[in-house]
PDB file of C-alpha atoms and ligand atoms in Angstrom:
ATOM      1  CA  MET A   1      -0.501  -0.327  -0.185  1.00  0.00           C
ATOM      2  CA  THR A   2       1.729   3.024  -0.811  1.00  0.00           C
ATOM      3  CA  ARG A   3       1.311   5.650   1.695  1.00  0.00           C
ATOM      4  CA  ARG A   4      -0.322   8.328   2.648  1.00  0.00           C
ATOM      5  CA  LEU A   5       0.524  11.907   1.485  1.00  0.00           C
ATOM      6  CA  ALA A   6       0.273  15.371   3.621  1.00  0.00           C
ATOM      7  CA  LEU A   7       0.765  18.731   1.703  1.00  0.00           C
ATOM      8  CA  ILE A   8       1.467  20.956   4.662  1.00  0.00           C
ATOM      9  CA  THR A   9       1.621  25.315   4.119  1.00  0.00           C
ATOM     10  CA  GLY A  10       3.530  27.991   5.838  1.00  0.00           C
ATOM     11  CA  ALA A  11       5.767  24.212   6.056  1.00  0.00           C
ATOM     12  CA  SER A  12       9.278  26.450   6.592  1.00  0.00           C
ATOM     13  CA  ALA A  13       8.898  27.469  10.760  1.00  0.00           C
ATOM     14  CA  GLY A  14       6.768  27.523  13.350  1.00  0.00           C
ATOM     15  CA  ILE A  15       3.626  24.732  13.307  1.00  0.00           C
ATOM     16  CA  GLY A  16       4.084  23.835  10.243  1.00  0.00           C
ATOM     17  CA  ALA A  17       7.086  21.993  10.889  1.00  0.00           C
ATOM     18  CA  GLU A  18       5.442  20.987  13.473  1.00  0.00           C
ATOM     19  CA  PHE A  19       3.235  19.297  11.076  1.00  0.00           C
ATOM     20  CA  ALA A  20       4.959  18.416   9.361  1.00  0.00           C
ATOM     21  CA  ARG A  21       7.246  16.279  11.923  1.00  0.00           C
ATOM     22  CA  GLN A  22       4.633  14.582  13.197  1.00  0.00           C
ATOM     23  CA  TYR A  23       2.798  13.264   9.835  1.00  0.00           C
ATOM     24  CA  ALA A  24       6.622  12.295   9.465  1.00  0.00           C
ATOM     25  CA  ALA A  25       6.459  10.033  12.410  1.00  0.00           C
ATOM     26  CA  ARG A  26       2.746   9.156  12.455  1.00  0.00           C
ATOM     27  CA  GLY A  27       4.252   7.378   8.764  1.00  0.00           C
ATOM     28  CA  TRP A  28       2.712   9.316   6.122  1.00  0.00           C
ATOM     29  CA  ASP A  29       4.983  11.598   4.006  1.00  0.00           C
ATOM     30  CA  VAL A  30       5.039  14.866   2.808  1.00  0.00           C
ATOM     31  CA  ALA A  31       4.874  17.522   0.549  1.00  0.00           C
ATOM     32  CA  LEU A  32       6.356  20.723   1.985  1.00  0.00           C
ATOM     33  CA  THR A  33       5.639  24.232   1.055  1.00  0.00           C
ATOM     34  CA  ALA A  34       6.251  27.410   1.872  1.00  0.00           C
ATOM     35  CA  ARG A  35       8.295  30.013   0.091  1.00  0.00           C
ATOM     36  CA  ARG A  36      12.502  29.974   1.754  1.00  0.00           C
ATOM     37  CA  ALA A  37      13.101  26.890   0.063  1.00  0.00           C
ATOM     38  CA  ASP A  38      16.442  26.310   2.004  1.00  0.00           C
ATOM     39  CA  ARG A  39      14.604  26.135   5.861  1.00  0.00           C
ATOM     40  CA  LEU A  40      11.938  23.450   3.634  1.00  0.00           C
ATOM     41  CA  GLU A  41      15.398  21.862   1.719  1.00  0.00           C
ATOM     42  CA  ALA A  42      16.936  21.982   5.044  1.00  0.00           C
ATOM     43  CA  LEU A  43      12.676  19.706   7.577  1.00  0.00           C
ATOM     44  CA  ALA A  44      13.281  17.485   4.285  1.00  0.00           C
ATOM     45  CA  LEU A  45      16.510  16.657   4.856  1.00  0.00           C
ATOM     46  CA  ASP A  46      16.193  15.589   8.619  1.00  0.00           C
ATOM     47  CA  LEU A  47      12.399  14.024   8.368  1.00  0.00           C
ATOM     48  CA  GLU A  48      13.992  11.225   5.640  1.00  0.00           C
ATOM     49  CA  LYS A  49      16.670  10.295   7.931  1.00  0.00           C
ATOM     50  CA  HIS A  50      14.338  10.050  10.785  1.00  0.00           C
ATOM     51  CA  PHE A  51      11.640   8.822   9.671  1.00  0.00           C
ATOM     52  CA  GLY A  52      12.055   6.952   6.876  1.00  0.00           C
ATOM     53  CA  CYS A  53       9.487   9.073   5.029  1.00  0.00           C
ATOM     54  CA  SER A  54       9.787  10.800   0.998  1.00  0.00           C
ATOM     55  CA  THR A  55       9.762  14.341   1.258  1.00  0.00           C
ATOM     56  CA  LEU A  56       8.851  17.034  -1.454  1.00  0.00           C
ATOM     57  CA  VAL A  57       9.758  20.986  -1.493  1.00  0.00           C
ATOM     58  CA  ILE A  58       7.556  22.924  -3.294  1.00  0.00           C
ATOM     59  CA  ALA A  59       8.717  26.827  -3.052  1.00  0.00           C
ATOM     60  CA  GLN A  60       6.172  28.836  -3.351  1.00  0.00           C
ATOM     61  CA  ASP A  61       4.567  32.241  -2.639  1.00  0.00           C
ATOM     62  CA  LEU A  62       0.727  31.486  -1.200  1.00  0.00           C
ATOM     63  CA  ALA A  63       0.289  35.431  -2.182  1.00  0.00           C
ATOM     64  CA  GLY A  64       0.761  34.343  -6.039  1.00  0.00           C
ATOM     65  CA  ALA A  65      -2.604  33.529  -8.322  1.00  0.00           C
ATOM     66  CA  GLN A  66      -1.160  31.000  -9.891  1.00  0.00           C
ATOM     67  CA  ALA A  67       0.203  29.214  -6.333  1.00  0.00           C
ATOM     68  CA  VAL A  68      -1.682  25.822  -5.423  1.00  0.00           C
ATOM     69  CA  ASP A  69      -1.912  25.295  -9.759  1.00  0.00           C
ATOM     70  CA  ALA A  70       1.760  25.499 -10.020  1.00  0.00           C
ATOM     71  CA  ILE A  71       2.236  23.716  -5.861  1.00  0.00           C
ATOM     72  CA  LEU A  72      -0.727  21.090  -7.677  1.00  0.00           C
ATOM     73  CA  ALA A  73       0.791  20.776 -11.181  1.00  0.00           C
ATOM     74  CA  GLU A  74       4.273  19.488  -8.536  1.00  0.00           C
ATOM     75  CA  VAL A  75       2.325  16.970  -6.468  1.00  0.00           C
ATOM     76  CA  LYS A  76       1.058  15.907  -9.424  1.00  0.00           C
ATOM     77  CA  GLU A  77       3.989  15.853 -11.894  1.00  0.00           C
ATOM     78  CA  ALA A  78       5.754  13.839  -8.999  1.00  0.00           C
ATOM     79  CA  GLY A  79       3.461  11.150  -8.967  1.00  0.00           C
ATOM     80  CA  ARG A  80       1.356  11.234  -6.015  1.00  0.00           C
ATOM     81  CA  HIS A  81      -2.440  12.801  -4.355  1.00  0.00           C
ATOM     82  CA  VAL A  82      -2.278  14.786  -1.408  1.00  0.00           C
ATOM     83  CA  ASP A  83      -4.482  12.870   0.960  1.00  0.00           C
ATOM     84  CA  GLY A  84      -3.692  14.862   4.033  1.00  0.00           C
ATOM     85  CA  LEU A  85      -3.824  18.815   3.896  1.00  0.00           C
ATOM     86  CA  VAL A  86      -2.345  21.829   6.846  1.00  0.00           C
ATOM     87  CA  ASN A  87      -3.561  24.352   5.157  1.00  0.00           C
ATOM     88  CA  ASN A  88      -0.877  26.487   7.992  1.00  0.00           C
ATOM     89  CA  ALA A  89       0.744  29.490   6.011  1.00  0.00           C
ATOM     90  CA  GLY A  90      -0.239  32.814   7.351  1.00  0.00           C
ATOM     91  CA  TYR A  91       1.125  35.795   9.232  1.00  0.00           C
ATOM     92  CA  GLY A  92       0.018  39.482  11.417  1.00  0.00           C
ATOM     93  CA  LEU A  93      -0.139  42.444   9.216  1.00  0.00           C
ATOM     94  CA  PRO A  94       0.661  44.920  11.558  1.00  0.00           C
ATOM     95  CA  GLY A  95      -1.078  47.702  12.098  1.00  0.00           C
ATOM     96  CA  THR A  96      -4.714  48.899  11.657  1.00  0.00           C
ATOM     97  CA  PHE A  97      -6.961  50.005   7.865  1.00  0.00           C
ATOM     98  CA  PHE A  98      -6.122  53.149   8.321  1.00  0.00           C
ATOM     99  CA  ASN A  99      -2.103  53.317   7.516  1.00  0.00           C
ATOM    100  CA  THR A 100      -1.990  49.863   5.234  1.00  0.00           C
ATOM    101  CA  SER A 101      -1.995  49.640   1.913  1.00  0.00           C
ATOM    102  CA  TRP A 102      -4.470  48.176   0.091  1.00  0.00           C
ATOM    103  CA  ALA A 103      -2.148  45.985  -1.631  1.00  0.00           C
ATOM    104  CA  ASP A 104      -1.154  44.692   1.115  1.00  0.00           C
ATOM    105  CA  GLN A 105      -4.598  44.150   3.263  1.00  0.00           C
ATOM    106  CA  GLU A 106      -5.685  41.822  -0.249  1.00  0.00           C
ATOM    107  CA  THR A 107      -2.399  39.370   0.062  1.00  0.00           C
ATOM    108  CA  PHE A 108      -3.175  39.569   3.379  1.00  0.00           C
ATOM    109  CA  ILE A 109      -6.599  37.767   2.428  1.00  0.00           C
ATOM    110  CA  ARG A 110      -5.357  35.983  -0.674  1.00  0.00           C
ATOM    111  CA  VAL A 111      -2.853  34.180   1.716  1.00  0.00           C
ATOM    112  CA  LEU A 112      -4.739  33.791   4.570  1.00  0.00           C
ATOM    113  CA  PHE A 113      -8.471  32.631   3.564  1.00  0.00           C
ATOM    114  CA  THR A 114      -8.035  32.868  -0.403  1.00  0.00           C
ATOM    115  CA  ALA A 115      -5.480  29.634  -0.982  1.00  0.00           C
ATOM    116  CA  PRO A 116      -6.135  27.842   1.455  1.00  0.00           C
ATOM    117  CA  CYS A 117     -10.316  27.754   0.067  1.00  0.00           C
ATOM    118  CA  GLU A 118      -8.659  26.924  -3.487  1.00  0.00           C
ATOM    119  CA  LEU A 119      -6.485  23.820  -2.636  1.00  0.00           C
ATOM    120  CA  VAL A 120      -9.525  22.410  -0.322  1.00  0.00           C
ATOM    121  CA  HIS A 121     -11.654  23.342  -3.360  1.00  0.00           C
ATOM    122  CA  LYS A 122      -9.436  22.207  -5.492  1.00  0.00           C
ATOM    123  CA  LEU A 123      -8.382  18.930  -3.640  1.00  0.00           C
ATOM    124  CA  LEU A 124     -12.075  18.323  -2.885  1.00  0.00           C
ATOM    125  CA  PRO A 125     -12.843  15.888  -6.357  1.00  0.00           C
ATOM    126  CA  GLY A 126     -10.035  13.124  -5.769  1.00  0.00           C
ATOM    127  CA  MET A 127     -10.838  13.244  -2.120  1.00  0.00           C
ATOM    128  CA  SER A 128     -13.725  12.450  -2.580  1.00  0.00           C
ATOM    129  CA  GLU A 129     -13.243   9.468  -5.111  1.00  0.00           C
ATOM    130  CA  ARG A 130     -10.686   7.738  -3.356  1.00  0.00           C
ATOM    131  CA  ASN A 131     -13.116   8.403  -0.345  1.00  0.00           C
ATOM    132  CA  TYR A 132     -10.188   9.636   1.707  1.00  0.00           C
ATOM    133  CA  GLY A 133      -9.253  12.901   3.002  1.00  0.00           C
ATOM    134  CA  ARG A 134      -7.923  14.616   5.921  1.00  0.00           C
ATOM    135  CA  ILE A 135      -7.415  18.561   6.524  1.00  0.00           C
ATOM    136  CA  VAL A 136      -6.945  21.051   9.171  1.00  0.00           C
ATOM    137  CA  ASN A 137      -6.887  24.387   8.079  1.00  0.00           C
ATOM    138  CA  VAL A 138      -5.474  26.926  11.505  1.00  0.00           C
ATOM    139  CA  ALA A 139      -7.280  29.180  12.432  1.00  0.00           C
ATOM    140  CA  SER A 140      -6.777  30.532  16.036  1.00  0.00           C
ATOM    141  CA  LEU A 141      -8.803  31.412  19.635  1.00  0.00           C
ATOM    142  CA  VAL A 142      -9.317  35.123  17.700  1.00  0.00           C
ATOM    143  CA  GLY A 143     -11.714  33.682  15.954  1.00  0.00           C
ATOM    144  CA  TYR A 144     -13.546  33.988  18.599  1.00  0.00           C
ATOM    145  CA  THR A 145     -12.920  36.483  19.939  1.00  0.00           C
ATOM    146  CA  PRO A 146     -14.469  40.060  18.925  1.00  0.00           C
ATOM    147  CA  GLY A 147     -12.935  42.184  16.417  1.00  0.00           C
ATOM    148  CA  SER A 148     -10.120  44.654  17.698  1.00  0.00           C
ATOM    149  CA  ALA A 149      -7.865  47.727  16.214  1.00  0.00           C
ATOM    150  CA  GLY A 150      -4.418  46.565  14.683  1.00  0.00           C
ATOM    151  CA  HIS A 151      -3.780  43.131  12.606  1.00  0.00           C
ATOM    152  CA  THR A 152      -8.015  43.962  11.186  1.00  0.00           C
ATOM    153  CA  LEU A 153      -8.550  41.866   9.660  1.00  0.00           C
ATOM    154  CA  TYR A 154      -6.341  39.040  10.862  1.00  0.00           C
ATOM    155  CA  ALA A 155      -9.650  37.808  13.476  1.00  0.00           C
ATOM    156  CA  PRO A 156     -12.605  38.091  10.701  1.00  0.00           C
ATOM    157  CA  VAL A 157     -10.339  36.275   8.749  1.00  0.00           C
ATOM    158  CA  LYS A 158     -10.277  33.090  11.260  1.00  0.00           C
ATOM    159  CA  ALA A 159     -13.717  33.583  12.252  1.00  0.00           C
ATOM    160  CA  ALA A 160     -14.084  32.599   8.402  1.00  0.00           C
ATOM    161  CA  MET A 161     -11.414  29.768   8.668  1.00  0.00           C
ATOM    162  CA  ILE A 162     -14.109  28.165  11.066  1.00  0.00           C
ATOM    163  CA  LYS A 163     -17.000  29.328   9.476  1.00  0.00           C
ATOM    164  CA  PHE A 164     -15.296  27.911   7.059  1.00  0.00           C
ATOM    165  CA  SER A 165     -14.028  24.527   7.462  1.00  0.00           C
ATOM    166  CA  GLU A 166     -17.103  24.258   9.365  1.00  0.00           C
ATOM    167  CA  SER A 167     -19.571  24.261   6.587  1.00  0.00           C
ATOM    168  CA  VAL A 168     -16.337  22.049   4.689  1.00  0.00           C
ATOM    169  CA  HIS A 169     -17.140  19.203   7.134  1.00  0.00           C
ATOM    170  CA  ALA A 170     -20.854  19.501   7.215  1.00  0.00           C
ATOM    171  CA  GLU A 171     -20.734  18.718   3.141  1.00  0.00           C
ATOM    172  CA  ALA A 172     -18.343  15.422   3.503  1.00  0.00           C
ATOM    173  CA  LYS A 173     -20.414  14.155   6.361  1.00  0.00           C
ATOM    174  CA  ALA A 174     -23.462  15.052   4.839  1.00  0.00           C
ATOM    175  CA  ALA A 175     -22.112  13.094   1.278  1.00  0.00           C
ATOM    176  CA  GLY A 176     -21.187   9.968   3.586  1.00  0.00           C
ATOM    177  CA  HIS A 177     -17.119  10.927   2.782  1.00  0.00           C
ATOM    178  CA  ASP A 178     -14.558  10.015   4.505  1.00  0.00           C
ATOM    179  CA  ILE A 179     -13.097  13.427   4.844  1.00  0.00           C
ATOM    180  CA  HIS A 180     -12.794  15.158   8.196  1.00  0.00           C
ATOM    181  CA  VAL A 181     -12.385  18.758   7.470  1.00  0.00           C
ATOM    182  CA  THR A 182     -11.267  20.255  11.058  1.00  0.00           C
ATOM    183  CA  ALA A 183     -10.230  23.860  12.307  1.00  0.00           C
ATOM    184  CA  LEU A 184      -8.092  24.178  15.081  1.00  0.00           C
ATOM    185  CA  CYS A 185      -7.681  27.243  17.325  1.00  0.00           C
ATOM    186  CA  PRO A 186      -4.326  27.870  18.140  1.00  0.00           C
ATOM    187  CA  GLY A 187      -3.752  31.064  21.468  1.00  0.00           C
ATOM    188  CA  LEU A 188      -0.255  31.996  21.784  1.00  0.00           C
ATOM    189  CA  THR A 189       1.947  29.934  20.617  1.00  0.00           C
ATOM    190  CA  TRP A 190       6.134  29.705  20.700  1.00  0.00           C
ATOM    191  CA  THR A 191       7.073  30.012  16.651  1.00  0.00           C
ATOM    192  CA  GLU A 192       8.278  32.805  15.110  1.00  0.00           C
ATOM    193  CA  PHE A 193       4.811  34.830  14.231  1.00  0.00           C
ATOM    194  CA  HIS A 194       5.414  37.707  16.830  1.00  0.00           C
ATOM    195  CA  ASP A 195       8.933  38.126  15.093  1.00  0.00           C
ATOM    196  CA  VAL A 196       8.226  37.428  11.818  1.00  0.00           C
ATOM    197  CA  ASN A 197       5.091  40.970  12.124  1.00  0.00           C
ATOM    198  CA  GLY A 198       7.330  42.756  14.716  1.00  0.00           C
ATOM    199  CA  THR A 199       5.469  42.275  17.907  1.00  0.00           C
ATOM    200  CA  ARG A 200       7.653  39.935  19.709  1.00  0.00           C
ATOM    201  CA  ALA A 201       8.890  43.422  22.277  1.00  0.00           C
ATOM    202  CA  ARG A 202       5.049  42.993  23.263  1.00  0.00           C
ATOM    203  CA  THR A 203       3.418  39.561  23.209  1.00  0.00           C
ATOM    204  CA  ASN A 204       6.345  37.957  25.433  1.00  0.00           C
ATOM    205  CA  GLN A 205       4.504  40.547  28.198  1.00  0.00           C
ATOM    206  CA  ALA A 206       2.194  38.163  28.005  1.00  0.00           C
ATOM    207  CA  PRO A 207       1.330  35.621  30.672  1.00  0.00           C
ATOM    208  CA  ALA A 208       3.321  32.404  30.754  1.00  0.00           C
ATOM    209  CA  TRP A 209       0.136  30.708  31.110  1.00  0.00           C
ATOM    210  CA  MET A 210      -1.062  31.866  28.140  1.00  0.00           C
ATOM    211  CA  TRP A 211       1.564  30.449  25.473  1.00  0.00           C
ATOM    212  CA  MET A 212       1.602  26.925  25.050  1.00  0.00           C
ATOM    213  CA  GLN A 213       4.492  24.905  22.196  1.00  0.00           C
ATOM    214  CA  ALA A 214       4.040  24.531  18.773  1.00  0.00           C
ATOM    215  CA  GLY A 215       4.414  20.738  19.571  1.00  0.00           C
ATOM    216  CA  PRO A 216       0.803  19.904  21.638  1.00  0.00           C
ATOM    217  CA  VAL A 217      -0.798  22.388  19.221  1.00  0.00           C
ATOM    218  CA  VAL A 218       0.178  20.121  16.836  1.00  0.00           C
ATOM    219  CA  GLU A 219      -0.917  17.253  18.405  1.00  0.00           C
ATOM    220  CA  ALA A 220      -4.675  18.274  19.110  1.00  0.00           C
ATOM    221  CA  GLY A 221      -4.949  19.258  15.579  1.00  0.00           C
ATOM    222  CA  ILE A 222      -3.721  15.683  14.181  1.00  0.00           C
ATOM    223  CA  ASP A 223      -6.230  13.759  17.227  1.00  0.00           C
ATOM    224  CA  ALA A 224      -9.456  16.543  16.623  1.00  0.00           C
ATOM    225  CA  VAL A 225      -9.604  16.077  12.839  1.00  0.00           C
ATOM    226  CA  GLU A 226      -8.462  11.917  12.613  1.00  0.00           C
ATOM    227  CA  ARG A 227     -11.641  11.914  14.657  1.00  0.00           C
ATOM    228  CA  GLY A 228     -14.021  14.276  13.042  1.00  0.00           C
ATOM    229  CA  MET A 229     -14.150  16.997  15.053  1.00  0.00           C
ATOM    230  CA  PRO A 230     -14.918  19.751  13.289  1.00  0.00           C
ATOM    231  CA  VAL A 231     -12.551  22.243  15.192  1.00  0.00           C
ATOM    232  CA  VAL A 232     -10.767  22.036  18.281  1.00  0.00           C
ATOM    233  CA  VAL A 233      -9.173  24.382  20.612  1.00  0.00           C
ATOM    234  CA  PRO A 234      -5.615  23.292  22.101  1.00  0.00           C
ATOM    235  CA  GLY A 235      -4.698  23.984  25.962  1.00  0.00           C
ATOM    236  CA  GLY A 236      -7.471  23.758  28.859  1.00  0.00           C
ATOM    237  CA  GLN A 237      -6.640  28.017  28.769  1.00  0.00           C
ATOM    238  CA  ASN A 238      -7.097  28.523  25.788  1.00  0.00           C
ATOM    239  CA  LYS A 239     -10.693  26.844  25.268  1.00  0.00           C
ATOM    240  CA  GLY A 240     -11.508  28.616  29.321  1.00  0.00           C
ATOM    241  CA  LEU A 241     -11.147  32.093  26.660  1.00  0.00           C
ATOM    242  CA  ALA A 242     -13.168  30.395  24.226  1.00  0.00           C
ATOM    243  CA  THR A 243     -15.664  29.388  25.825  1.00  0.00           C
ATOM    244  CA  LEU A 244     -15.213  32.846  28.333  1.00  0.00           C
ATOM    245  CA  ALA A 245     -15.175  34.627  24.893  1.00  0.00           C
ATOM    246  CA  LYS A 246     -18.893  32.955  24.557  1.00  0.00           C
ATOM    247  CA  LEU A 247     -20.196  33.914  27.604  1.00  0.00           C
ATOM    248  CA  LEU A 248     -19.344  37.158  27.922  1.00  0.00           C
ATOM    249  CA  PRO A 249     -21.829  39.137  27.066  1.00  0.00           C
ATOM    250  CA  ASP A 250     -20.405  41.663  23.223  1.00  0.00           C
ATOM    251  CA  PRO A 251     -20.066  45.317  24.718  1.00  0.00           C
ATOM    252  CA  ILE A 252     -17.700  43.580  27.708  1.00  0.00           C
ATOM    253  CA  ALA A 253     -15.654  41.683  25.625  1.00  0.00           C
ATOM    254  CA  ARG A 254     -15.427  44.401  23.752  1.00  0.00           C
ATOM    255  CA  MET A 255     -13.913  46.330  26.344  1.00  0.00           C
ATOM    256  CA  VAL A 256     -11.111  44.074  27.269  1.00  0.00           C
ATOM    257  CA  MET A 257     -10.481  43.305  23.517  1.00  0.00           C
ATOM    258  CA  ALA A 258      -9.515  47.684  23.307  1.00  0.00           C
ATOM    259  CA  GLU A 259      -7.884  46.754  26.677  1.00  0.00           C
ATOM    260  CA  GLN A 260      -5.315  43.978  25.362  1.00  0.00           C
ATOM    261  CA  SER A 261      -5.751  45.658  21.947  1.00  0.00           C
ATOM    262  CA  LYS A 262      -3.661  49.098  24.157  1.00  0.00           C
ATOM    263  CA  ARG A 263      -1.699  46.459  25.805  1.00  0.00           C
ATOM    264  CA  PHE A 264      -0.631  44.375  22.658  1.00  0.00           C
ATOM    265  CA  ARG A 265      -0.357  46.565  19.025  1.00  0.00           C
ATOM    266  CA  ASP A 266       1.422  50.239  18.151  1.00  0.00           C
ATOM    267  CA  LEU A 267      -1.976  51.992  17.055  1.00  0.00           C
ATOM    268  CA  LYS A 268      -0.189  55.276  16.490  1.00  0.00           C
ATOM    269  CA  ASP A 269       0.358  56.896  13.718  1.00  0.00           C
TER     270      ASP A 269
HETATM  271  N1  NAP B   1       1.626  31.700  16.270  1.00  0.00           N
HETATM  272  C1  NAP B   1       0.299  31.747  17.475  1.00  0.00           C
HETATM  273  O1  NAP B   1       1.065  32.679  18.223  1.00  0.00           O
HETATM  274  C2  NAP B   1       0.017  31.552  16.288  1.00  0.00           C
HETATM  275  C3  NAP B   1      -1.723  31.575  17.054  1.00  0.00           C
HETATM  276  C4  NAP B   1      -2.880  31.006  17.148  1.00  0.00           C
HETATM  277  C5  NAP B   1      -2.689  30.869  15.205  1.00  0.00           C
HETATM  278  N2  NAP B   1      -1.358  30.698  14.335  1.00  0.00           N
HETATM  279  C6  NAP B   1      -1.669  30.673  13.311  1.00  0.00           C
HETATM  280  O2  NAP B   1      -1.293  29.610  12.856  1.00  0.00           O
HETATM  281  C7  NAP B   1      -0.155  29.036  11.791  1.00  0.00           C
HETATM  282  C8  NAP B   1       0.992  29.701  11.871  1.00  0.00           C
HETATM  283  O3  NAP B   1       1.710  29.969  12.395  1.00  0.00           O
HETATM  284  P1  NAP B   1       3.004  30.180  13.094  1.00  0.00           P
HETATM  285  O4  NAP B   1       3.546  31.166  14.552  1.00  0.00           O
HETATM  286  O5  NAP B   1       4.122  29.018  12.785  1.00  0.00           O
HETATM  287  O6  NAP B   1       4.103  31.495  12.477  1.00  0.00           O
HETATM  288  P2  NAP B   1       5.496  31.056  12.073  1.00  0.00           P
HETATM  289  O7  NAP B   1       6.543  30.831  12.983  1.00  0.00           O
HETATM  290  O8  NAP B   1       5.876  32.510  11.526  1.00  0.00           O
HETATM  291  O9  NAP B   1       4.996  30.262  10.086  1.00  0.00           O
HETATM  292  C9  NAP B   1       4.517  31.819   9.557  1.00  0.00           C
HETATM  293  C10 NAP B   1       4.447  30.232   7.879  1.00  0.00           C
HETATM  294  O10 NAP B   1       4.137  30.850   7.251  1.00  0.00           O
HETATM  295  C11 NAP B   1       4.589  30.106   5.830  1.00  0.00           C
HETATM  296  N3  NAP B   1       4.432  31.708   4.741  1.00  0.00           N
HETATM  297  C12 NAP B   1       3.835  33.037   5.571  1.00  0.00           C
HETATM  298  N4  NAP B   1       3.715  34.506   4.849  1.00  0.00           N
HETATM  299  C13 NAP B   1       3.404  33.380   3.076  1.00  0.00           C
HETATM  300  C14 NAP B   1       3.571  33.477   1.620  1.00  0.00           C
HETATM  301  N5  NAP B   1       3.262  34.244   1.515  1.00  0.00           N
HETATM  302  N6  NAP B   1       2.949  32.210   1.327  1.00  0.00           N
HETATM  303  C15 NAP B   1       4.081  30.467   1.605  1.00  0.00           C
HETATM  304  N7  NAP B   1       4.097  30.748   2.778  1.00  0.00           N
HETATM  305  C16 NAP B   1       3.768  32.235   3.617  1.00  0.00           C
HETATM  306  C17 NAP B   1       6.447  31.704   6.405  1.00  0.00           C
HETATM  307  O11 NAP B   1       6.785  30.677   5.353  1.00  0.00           O
HETATM  308  P3  NAP B   1       8.830  31.869   4.789  1.00  0.00           P
HETATM  309  O12 NAP B   1       8.234  32.668   5.287  1.00  0.00           O
HETATM  310  O13 NAP B   1       8.849  30.701   4.626  1.00  0.00           O
HETATM  311  O14 NAP B   1       7.093  31.445   3.091  1.00  0.00           O
HETATM  312  C18 NAP B   1       5.938  30.272   7.771  1.00  0.00           C
HETATM  313  O15 NAP B   1       6.200  28.862   7.364  1.00  0.00           O
HETATM  314  C19 NAP B   1      -0.573  30.744  11.174  1.00  0.00           C
HETATM  315  O16 NAP B   1      -1.835  30.465  10.341  1.00  0.00           O
HETATM  316  C20 NAP B   1      -0.855  31.603  12.201  1.00  0.00           C
HETATM  317  O17 NAP B   1      -2.193  33.070  12.299  1.00  0.00           O
HETATM  318  C21 NAP B   1      -0.682  31.530  15.398  1.00  0.00           C
END
């Protein structure tokens, strides 16, 4: 029997690299994609050595309109099909809607929402034909919290990622396919995310109990998708915060978010 293949976006760092490690450890082959080819090559070599898996390295910028087609063409050229997809690539766009360009906002939507939806849309026919698919869409705890000043589209896009996952999960279930779709909603996680968006110094002021390592976050995601859960919030602290966000009256939740935004984001200029 041929080994299953997981396609992981944003595999060059953080949560994506950890997904690659954990899928490889579970006996899957992995197709790694992100922009930094050197990082992907190094990870691929390491995984081949430690887990004896096959790897594909596909350097692509998801901001490009043809990126998804290019990634899928490389998988096909290698004679493989995708059994598992992890839509993970992402970043935070610093600043506000007032002081950022539309080009940057549009690119953000493409990388964090349009490209993931396109990948799911283009992979579903093959998955349903083979009656097998596992899809993890990396959303965020902020998909549950009110919109806030700064990083304007981050929360809306992550909320959409949760709803999108629930919808496709329900459609696959209604069709009777063995295709599971899960939105993974991490809270603060130790990766390069806050270095890349320039908020490291401020975000590190968040209390230690709020932070998780990528390992248990990814473990929760893979476990949830295997069990057919449409959404998973990893970690007791994040589950508590998600519940609080649902229970608090909206005006109070907005007040709390406003205070947090002032603390952790630069909203001036
Ligand atoms: N860390 C947290 O606290 C946290 C919390 C909740 C949710 N998340 C979500 O978790 C996911 C992974 O983030 P992370 O924390 O692991 O951050 P990270 O360490 O900065 O990794 C982000 C990954 O996304 C890739 N990426 C960024 N822009 C890309 C583009 N235009 N095209 C292709 N790949 C791109 C990066 O690779 P290249 O630079 O090589 O392209 C990198 O592999 C994101 O969706 C993020 O929103 C993170």
